[in-house]
PDB file of C-alpha atoms in Angstrom:
ATOM      1  CA  MET A   1     -14.137  -8.878  18.700  1.00 68.00           C
ATOM      2  CA  LYS A   2     -13.549 -10.200  15.188  1.00 78.00           C
ATOM      3  CA  GLU A   3     -10.128 -11.632  14.478  1.00 79.00           C
ATOM      4  CA  ILE A   4      -8.408 -10.239  11.390  1.00 76.00           C
ATOM      5  CA  ASP A   5      -5.893 -12.303   9.465  1.00 78.00           C
ATOM      6  CA  ILE A   6      -3.213 -10.009   8.039  1.00 75.00           C
ATOM      7  CA  GLN A   7      -0.002 -11.166   6.426  1.00 82.00           C
ATOM      8  CA  LEU A   8       2.665  -8.618   7.248  1.00 82.00           C
ATOM      9  CA  THR A   9       5.228  -8.411   4.495  1.00 88.00           C
ATOM     10  CA  PRO A  10       7.860  -5.800   3.627  1.00 89.00           C
ATOM     11  CA  HIS A  11       5.504  -4.667   0.866  1.00 84.00           C
ATOM     12  CA  VAL A  12       2.732  -3.987   3.392  1.00 82.00           C
ATOM     13  CA  PHE A  13       5.147  -2.023   5.596  1.00 86.00           C
ATOM     14  CA  ARG A  14       6.121   0.146   2.598  1.00 85.00           C
ATOM     15  CA  HIS A  15       2.471   0.906   1.856  1.00 84.00           C
ATOM     16  CA  GLU A  16       1.778   1.738   5.497  1.00 86.00           C
ATOM     17  CA  PHE A  17       4.871   3.944   5.688  1.00 89.00           C
ATOM     18  CA  SER A  18       3.740   5.948   2.663  1.00 87.00           C
ATOM     19  CA  ILE A  19       0.201   6.312   4.046  1.00 87.00           C
ATOM     20  CA  ILE A  20       1.341   7.357   7.530  1.00 91.00           C
ATOM     21  CA  SER A  21       3.826   9.799   6.020  1.00 92.00           C
ATOM     22  CA  GLN A  22       1.113  11.302   3.842  1.00 88.00           C
ATOM     23  CA  LEU A  23      -1.278  11.622   6.794  1.00 90.00           C
ATOM     24  CA  SER A  24       1.515  13.325   8.754  1.00 94.00           C
ATOM     25  CA  SER A  25       1.834  15.928   5.980  1.00 93.00           C
ATOM     26  CA  ALA A  26       5.267  14.752   4.868  1.00 93.00           C
ATOM     27  CA  ASP A  27       6.499  16.181   1.595  1.00 93.00           C
ATOM     28  CA  ARG A  28       5.729  13.744  -1.224  1.00 88.00           C
ATOM     29  CA  PHE A  29       9.249  13.990  -2.588  1.00 91.00           C
ATOM     30  CA  ASP A  30      10.621  13.056   0.829  1.00 94.00           C
ATOM     31  CA  ILE A  31       8.401   9.970   0.751  1.00 91.00           C
ATOM     32  CA  VAL A  32       9.653   9.157  -2.766  1.00 91.00           C
ATOM     33  CA  ARG A  33      13.261   9.361  -1.581  1.00 93.00           C
ATOM     34  CA  SER A  34      12.558   7.360   1.584  1.00 92.00           C
ATOM     35  CA  LEU A  35      11.117   4.526  -0.482  1.00 90.00           C
ATOM     36  CA  SER A  36      14.014   4.756  -2.978  1.00 91.00           C
ATOM     37  CA  HIS A  37      11.661   5.234  -5.892  1.00 89.00           C
ATOM     38  CA  ILE A  38      13.072   6.834  -9.021  1.00 91.00           C
ATOM     39  CA  LYS A  39       9.721   8.181 -10.199  1.00 90.00           C
ATOM     40  CA  PRO A  40       7.130   9.951  -8.008  1.00 89.00           C
ATOM     41  CA  GLU A  41       4.445   8.064  -9.934  1.00 89.00           C
ATOM     42  CA  THR A  42       5.607   4.834  -8.326  1.00 85.00           C
ATOM     43  CA  THR A  43       5.084   6.279  -4.861  1.00 84.00           C
ATOM     44  CA  MET A  44       1.635   7.519  -5.849  1.00 84.00           C
ATOM     45  CA  ILE A  45       0.655   3.921  -6.639  1.00 81.00           C
ATOM     46  CA  TYR A  46       1.424   3.080  -2.999  1.00 73.00           C
ATOM     47  CA  MET A  47      -0.794   5.883  -1.752  1.00 76.00           C
ATOM     48  CA  LYS A  48      -3.643   5.641  -4.272  1.00 76.00           C
ATOM     49  CA  SER A  49      -5.254   2.604  -2.674  1.00 65.00           C
ATOM     50  CA  PHE A  50      -5.587   4.550   0.575  1.00 62.00           C
ATOM     51  CA  LEU A  51      -6.562   7.847  -1.020  1.00 65.00           C
ATOM     52  CA  SER A  52      -9.267   6.178  -3.122  1.00 66.00           C
ATOM     53  CA  GLY A  53     -10.802   4.537  -0.055  1.00 58.00           C
ATOM     54  CA  SER A  54      -9.710   0.959  -0.716  1.00 52.00           C
ATOM     55  CA  SER A  55      -7.051  -0.592   1.445  1.00 49.00           C
ATOM     56  CA  MET A  56      -4.468  -3.301   1.034  1.00 46.00           C
ATOM     57  CA  ARG A  57      -4.878  -4.247   4.697  1.00 44.00           C
TER      58      ARG A  57
END
């Protein structure tokens, strides 16, 4: 099995939270509020890397 080197930071946890929430069909505005973002566009940046097929992991 190949070993993967991942640096877990608060930023990574925020991205993962938004992705898992989206996959669990959470309301996008609930995700925005959970991340304390003022603009929904900011939250979409977190999810775009996953939705486009690239990953920050």
